[in-house]
């Protein structure tokens, strides 16, 4: 056990590795429309530092809402959400913005690139947020070196998603959150993008949380959190992780 910010962190032992919790959630609830639409009900989970967790479930089961709450995009109605040692539910909106800026990166199904800026400027925006100047390696690793002067509309879907990944990683986030990152891509491009995400995770060692409705993609994760109707119905560890090219699609 270790004490960080007055919270006792459990050290999980996996073989020789000793890991601390990066995300700890206890009994959170979230509803919309003044409580009429209950979306998350008594959700608890933990994700270790450096772990790759997938949140799996059918459309409408509450996956994106759970991701939004654990990444500081939205606040839960009640419950405990401790991420990287900070209690997100006790933060002001300004503190949450600061938290997101300093610690997390996002990749969404819809790329959300700024259309009037070049690839280089889009990526630089991410890097500037964290005052990071050394992102050339990420550009090389994602195969974007010859695309830097292009605008998003001149790129294929897979290339645009690689720019989004580069933008998120240029911040050097502690946690990368991805919501259906391959949802808009065909099989070949989807596998390439997933492979590239997993390789960057291996290399850089950040914690990764990916939302998907695709059971095959869940086989690439270390931990699978299964949701149904706003509740977690199962949390399982994959004994072995498949690569993006070994799974079905
Ligand atoms: P998933 O990611 O699994 O598809 P979501 O978390 O997006 O599920 O949505 C879960 C449920 O919450 C859905 O029924 C959705 O309509 C509802 N919901 C999500 N966001 C809002 C919102 N901002 N206002 C009202 N209802 C919402």
CSV table of C-alpha atoms and ligand atoms in Angstrom, one decimal:
chain,number,residue,atom,x,y,z
A,1,UNK,CA,0.0,0.0,0.0
A,2,UNK,CA,1.1,3.5,-0.7
A,3,UNK,CA,-0.2,6.9,0.4
A,4,UNK,CA,-0.8,9.5,-2.3
A,5,UNK,CA,-2.7,12.7,-1.6
A,6,UNK,CA,-4.2,11.1,1.5
A,7,UNK,CA,-5.6,8.2,-0.4
A,8,UNK,CA,-4.3,4.7,0.1
A,9,UNK,CA,-3.4,3.1,-3.2
A,10,UNK,CA,-3.4,-0.6,-3.5
A,11,UNK,CA,-0.4,-2.0,-5.3
A,12,UNK,CA,-1.4,-4.8,-7.7
A,13,UNK,CA,1.3,-7.4,-8.2
A,14,UNK,CA,1.3,-8.9,-11.7
A,15,UNK,CA,4.3,-11.2,-11.8
A,16,UNK,CA,7.4,-9.2,-11.1
A,17,UNK,CA,5.7,-5.9,-11.9
A,18,UNK,CA,4.2,-3.7,-9.2
A,19,UNK,CA,1.6,-1.3,-10.4
A,20,UNK,CA,-0.4,1.4,-8.8
A,21,UNK,CA,-4.0,2.4,-9.7
A,22,UNK,CA,-4.3,5.2,-12.2
A,23,UNK,CA,-8.1,5.3,-12.2
A,24,UNK,CA,-10.2,4.4,-9.2
A,25,UNK,CA,-14.0,4.7,-9.4
A,26,UNK,CA,-16.4,3.8,-6.7
A,27,UNK,CA,-20.2,3.8,-6.9
A,28,UNK,CA,-20.7,6.5,-9.5
A,29,UNK,CA,-24.1,7.6,-10.8
A,30,UNK,CA,-24.9,9.8,-13.7
A,31,UNK,CA,-28.2,10.9,-15.2
A,32,UNK,CA,-29.5,13.5,-17.7
A,33,UNK,CA,-32.7,15.4,-17.9
A,34,UNK,CA,-32.9,16.2,-14.2
A,35,UNK,CA,-32.5,12.6,-13.2
A,36,UNK,CA,-35.1,11.3,-15.7
A,37,UNK,CA,-32.5,9.5,-17.9
A,38,UNK,CA,-30.3,7.4,-15.6
A,39,UNK,CA,-27.2,6.5,-17.6
A,40,UNK,CA,-24.6,5.2,-15.1
A,41,UNK,CA,-25.8,3.2,-12.1
A,42,UNK,CA,-23.5,2.2,-9.2
A,43,UNK,CA,-20.4,1.8,-11.4
A,44,UNK,CA,-17.1,0.9,-9.8
A,45,UNK,CA,-13.8,-0.1,-11.3
A,46,UNK,CA,-10.0,0.4,-11.2
A,47,UNK,CA,-7.4,0.6,-13.9
A,48,UNK,CA,-3.7,0.3,-13.2
A,49,UNK,CA,-1.0,2.6,-14.3
A,50,UNK,CA,0.2,1.5,-17.7
A,51,UNK,CA,-2.8,-0.8,-18.3
A,52,UNK,CA,-4.8,-1.1,-21.5
A,53,UNK,CA,-8.5,-1.4,-20.6
A,54,UNK,CA,-11.4,-1.7,-23.1
A,55,UNK,CA,-14.9,-0.6,-22.1
A,56,UNK,CA,-17.1,-3.0,-24.2
A,57,UNK,CA,-20.9,-2.9,-24.6
A,58,UNK,CA,-23.8,-2.4,-27.0
A,59,UNK,CA,-24.7,1.1,-28.3
A,60,UNK,CA,-26.5,3.1,-25.5
A,61,UNK,CA,-25.0,1.0,-22.6
A,62,UNK,CA,-23.2,4.1,-21.2
A,63,UNK,CA,-19.7,3.5,-22.4
A,64,UNK,CA,-19.0,7.0,-23.7
A,65,UNK,CA,-20.6,8.6,-20.6
A,66,UNK,CA,-18.3,6.5,-18.4
A,67,UNK,CA,-15.3,7.6,-20.4
A,68,UNK,CA,-16.4,11.2,-20.2
A,69,UNK,CA,-16.7,11.0,-16.5
A,70,UNK,CA,-13.4,9.3,-15.9
A,71,UNK,CA,-11.6,11.7,-18.2
A,72,UNK,CA,-12.9,14.9,-16.6
A,73,UNK,CA,-15.1,15.9,-19.6
A,74,UNK,CA,-18.3,15.6,-17.5
A,75,UNK,CA,-19.0,15.3,-13.8
A,76,UNK,CA,-20.8,12.4,-12.2
A,77,UNK,CA,-23.8,13.1,-10.0
A,78,UNK,CA,-22.3,11.2,-7.1
A,79,UNK,CA,-19.5,8.7,-6.3
A,80,UNK,CA,-15.7,8.8,-6.1
A,81,UNK,CA,-13.5,9.3,-9.2
A,82,UNK,CA,-9.8,9.4,-8.4
A,83,UNK,CA,-7.5,9.7,-11.4
A,84,UNK,CA,-3.7,10.1,-11.1
A,85,UNK,CA,-4.2,10.8,-7.4
A,86,UNK,CA,-6.9,13.6,-7.9
A,87,UNK,CA,-10.5,13.4,-7.0
A,88,UNK,CA,-12.2,14.7,-10.1
A,89,UNK,CA,-15.7,15.0,-8.5
A,90,UNK,CA,-14.3,17.6,-6.1
A,91,UNK,CA,-12.8,19.8,-8.8
A,92,UNK,CA,-14.2,23.1,-10.2
A,93,UNK,CA,-14.7,23.3,-14.0
A,94,UNK,CA,-11.4,25.3,-14.2
A,95,UNK,CA,-9.5,22.6,-12.3
A,96,UNK,CA,-11.0,20.0,-14.6
A,97,UNK,CA,-9.8,21.9,-17.6
A,98,UNK,CA,-6.4,22.1,-16.1
A,99,UNK,CA,-6.5,18.3,-15.3
A,100,UNK,CA,-7.4,17.4,-18.9
A,101,UNK,CA,-4.8,19.7,-20.3
A,102,UNK,CA,-2.0,18.2,-18.2
A,103,UNK,CA,-2.8,14.6,-18.0
A,104,UNK,CA,-5.1,13.2,-20.7
A,105,UNK,CA,-5.3,12.8,-24.4
A,106,UNK,CA,-8.4,12.1,-26.5
A,107,UNK,CA,-9.1,10.3,-29.8
A,108,UNK,CA,-12.7,10.1,-31.0
A,109,UNK,CA,-14.4,8.4,-33.9
A,110,UNK,CA,-15.2,11.7,-35.5
A,111,UNK,CA,-11.7,13.2,-35.9
A,112,UNK,CA,-12.4,16.8,-34.7
A,113,UNK,CA,-9.4,18.2,-36.5
A,114,UNK,CA,-9.4,21.9,-37.2
A,115,UNK,CA,-10.1,22.1,-41.0
A,116,UNK,CA,-8.4,25.4,-41.7
A,117,UNK,CA,-5.1,24.3,-40.1
A,118,UNK,CA,-2.4,22.1,-41.6
A,119,UNK,CA,-1.6,18.7,-40.2
A,120,UNK,CA,1.5,20.2,-38.6
A,121,UNK,CA,-0.5,23.0,-36.9
A,122,UNK,CA,-3.2,20.5,-35.7
A,123,UNK,CA,-0.5,18.4,-34.1
A,124,UNK,CA,1.3,21.4,-32.7
A,125,UNK,CA,-1.9,22.5,-31.0
A,126,UNK,CA,-1.8,19.3,-28.9
A,127,UNK,CA,1.9,19.8,-28.1
A,128,UNK,CA,1.5,23.4,-27.2
A,129,UNK,CA,-1.1,22.5,-24.6
A,130,UNK,CA,1.5,20.7,-22.7
A,131,UNK,CA,4.4,23.0,-23.8
A,132,UNK,CA,6.1,20.1,-25.4
A,133,UNK,CA,8.4,20.8,-28.3
A,134,UNK,CA,9.7,17.4,-29.0
A,135,UNK,CA,7.0,15.6,-31.1
A,136,UNK,CA,9.0,14.9,-34.3
A,137,UNK,CA,9.4,11.3,-33.2
A,138,UNK,CA,5.7,10.8,-32.9
A,139,UNK,CA,5.2,12.3,-36.4
A,140,UNK,CA,7.8,9.8,-37.8
A,141,UNK,CA,6.3,6.9,-35.9
A,142,UNK,CA,2.8,7.6,-37.2
A,143,UNK,CA,4.1,8.0,-40.8
A,144,UNK,CA,2.9,11.6,-41.1
A,145,UNK,CA,6.2,13.3,-42.1
A,146,UNK,CA,5.2,13.8,-45.7
A,147,UNK,CA,1.7,15.0,-44.8
A,148,UNK,CA,2.6,17.9,-42.5
A,149,UNK,CA,1.6,20.7,-45.0
A,150,UNK,CA,-1.7,19.1,-46.1
A,151,UNK,CA,-5.1,20.1,-44.7
A,152,UNK,CA,-7.4,17.5,-43.1
A,153,UNK,CA,-9.7,17.5,-46.1
A,154,UNK,CA,-6.8,16.3,-48.3
A,155,UNK,CA,-6.3,13.2,-46.2
A,156,UNK,CA,-8.0,9.7,-46.1
A,157,UNK,CA,-9.9,8.7,-42.9
A,158,UNK,CA,-7.0,6.6,-41.7
A,159,UNK,CA,-4.6,9.4,-42.1
A,160,UNK,CA,-6.8,11.9,-40.3
A,161,UNK,CA,-7.2,9.4,-37.4
A,162,UNK,CA,-3.4,9.1,-37.3
A,163,UNK,CA,-3.1,12.9,-37.1
A,164,UNK,CA,-5.6,12.8,-34.1
A,165,UNK,CA,-3.5,10.1,-32.4
A,166,UNK,CA,-0.3,12.3,-33.0
A,167,UNK,CA,-2.1,15.3,-31.7
A,168,UNK,CA,-3.2,13.4,-28.5
A,169,UNK,CA,0.3,11.9,-28.0
A,170,UNK,CA,2.2,15.1,-28.6
A,171,UNK,CA,0.8,16.2,-25.2
A,172,UNK,CA,2.6,13.2,-23.6
A,173,UNK,CA,-0.5,12.3,-21.7
A,174,UNK,CA,-0.5,10.0,-18.7
A,175,UNK,CA,-3.8,8.5,-20.0
A,176,UNK,CA,-5.0,8.1,-23.6
A,177,UNK,CA,-8.8,7.9,-23.9
A,178,UNK,CA,-10.2,6.6,-27.2
A,179,UNK,CA,-13.9,6.4,-28.1
A,180,UNK,CA,-14.5,4.0,-31.1
A,181,UNK,CA,-11.2,5.1,-32.8
A,182,UNK,CA,-11.6,2.7,-35.7
A,183,UNK,CA,-15.4,3.1,-35.9
A,184,UNK,CA,-15.4,5.1,-39.1
A,185,UNK,CA,-12.6,3.1,-40.9
A,186,UNK,CA,-12.7,0.0,-43.2
A,187,UNK,CA,-11.1,-3.2,-42.0
A,188,UNK,CA,-7.6,-2.7,-43.5
A,189,UNK,CA,-7.3,0.9,-42.3
A,190,UNK,CA,-8.9,0.1,-39.0
A,191,UNK,CA,-6.4,-2.7,-38.3
A,192,UNK,CA,-3.5,-0.4,-39.3
A,193,UNK,CA,-4.7,2.4,-37.0
A,194,UNK,CA,-5.3,0.0,-34.1
A,195,UNK,CA,-1.9,-1.5,-34.6
A,196,UNK,CA,-0.3,1.9,-34.6
A,197,UNK,CA,-2.1,2.9,-31.3
A,198,UNK,CA,-1.0,-0.3,-29.6
A,199,UNK,CA,2.6,0.1,-30.7
A,200,UNK,CA,2.7,3.7,-29.3
A,201,UNK,CA,1.2,2.4,-26.1
A,202,UNK,CA,3.9,-0.3,-25.8
A,203,UNK,CA,6.6,2.2,-26.6
A,204,UNK,CA,5.5,5.2,-24.4
A,205,UNK,CA,3.9,3.2,-21.6
A,206,UNK,CA,0.8,5.4,-20.9
A,207,UNK,CA,-2.4,4.1,-19.5
A,208,UNK,CA,-5.0,3.5,-22.2
A,209,UNK,CA,-8.8,3.3,-22.0
A,210,UNK,CA,-10.7,2.4,-25.3
A,211,UNK,CA,-14.4,2.4,-25.8
A,212,UNK,CA,-15.8,0.0,-28.3
A,213,UNK,CA,-18.8,-2.1,-29.2
A,214,UNK,CA,-16.5,-4.5,-31.1
A,215,UNK,CA,-15.9,-7.8,-29.2
A,216,UNK,CA,-12.9,-8.6,-31.4
A,217,UNK,CA,-11.1,-5.4,-30.4
A,218,UNK,CA,-11.6,-6.3,-26.8
A,219,UNK,CA,-9.2,-9.2,-27.3
A,220,UNK,CA,-6.3,-6.8,-27.8
A,221,UNK,CA,-6.7,-5.3,-24.2
A,222,UNK,CA,-5.4,-6.5,-20.9
A,223,UNK,CA,-8.6,-5.7,-19.1
A,224,UNK,CA,-12.2,-5.8,-20.5
A,225,UNK,CA,-14.9,-3.9,-18.7
A,226,UNK,CA,-18.3,-5.1,-20.0
A,227,UNK,CA,-21.3,-2.7,-19.7
A,228,UNK,CA,-25.0,-3.2,-20.1
A,229,UNK,CA,-27.8,-0.7,-19.4
A,230,UNK,CA,-25.5,1.7,-17.4
A,231,UNK,CA,-24.0,-1.0,-15.2
A,232,UNK,CA,-20.8,-3.0,-15.3
A,233,UNK,CA,-21.8,-6.6,-15.7
A,234,UNK,CA,-18.3,-8.2,-15.9
A,235,UNK,CA,-14.6,-7.2,-15.6
A,236,UNK,CA,-12.2,-9.8,-17.0
A,237,UNK,CA,-8.5,-10.0,-17.6
A,238,UNK,CA,-7.3,-11.4,-21.0
A,239,UNK,CA,-4.6,-14.0,-20.3
A,240,UNK,CA,-3.0,-13.1,-23.6
A,241,UNK,CA,-3.5,-10.1,-25.8
A,242,UNK,CA,-4.0,-10.4,-29.5
A,243,UNK,CA,-2.5,-8.0,-32.0
A,244,UNK,CA,-4.6,-5.9,-34.4
A,245,UNK,CA,-3.8,-8.4,-37.1
A,246,UNK,CA,-4.7,-11.5,-35.1
A,247,UNK,CA,-8.3,-10.6,-34.2
A,248,UNK,CA,-11.4,-11.0,-36.3
A,249,UNK,CA,-13.0,-7.8,-37.6
B,1,LIG,P1,-22.7,4.3,-25.5
B,1,LIG,O1,-21.4,5.0,-25.6
B,1,LIG,O2,-22.6,2.9,-24.9
B,1,LIG,O3,-23.3,4.2,-26.9
B,1,LIG,P2,-23.7,6.6,-24.2
B,1,LIG,O4,-22.9,6.8,-22.9
B,1,LIG,O5,-23.4,7.5,-25.4
B,1,LIG,O6,-23.7,5.1,-24.6
B,1,LIG,O7,-25.3,6.9,-23.9
B,1,LIG,C1,-26.0,6.1,-22.9
B,1,LIG,C2,-27.4,6.6,-22.8
B,1,LIG,O8,-27.3,7.9,-22.3
B,1,LIG,C3,-28.1,6.7,-24.1
B,1,LIG,O9,-29.4,6.3,-23.9
B,1,LIG,C4,-28.0,8.1,-24.5
B,1,LIG,O10,-29.1,8.5,-25.2
B,1,LIG,C5,-28.0,8.8,-23.1
B,1,LIG,N1,-27.3,10.1,-23.1
B,1,LIG,C6,-26.0,10.2,-23.4
B,1,LIG,N2,-25.6,11.5,-23.3
B,1,LIG,C7,-26.7,12.2,-23.1
B,1,LIG,C8,-27.0,13.6,-22.9
B,1,LIG,N3,-26.1,14.6,-23.0
B,1,LIG,N4,-28.3,14.0,-22.7
B,1,LIG,C9,-29.3,13.0,-22.6
B,1,LIG,N5,-29.1,11.7,-22.7
B,1,LIG,C10,-27.8,11.3,-23.0
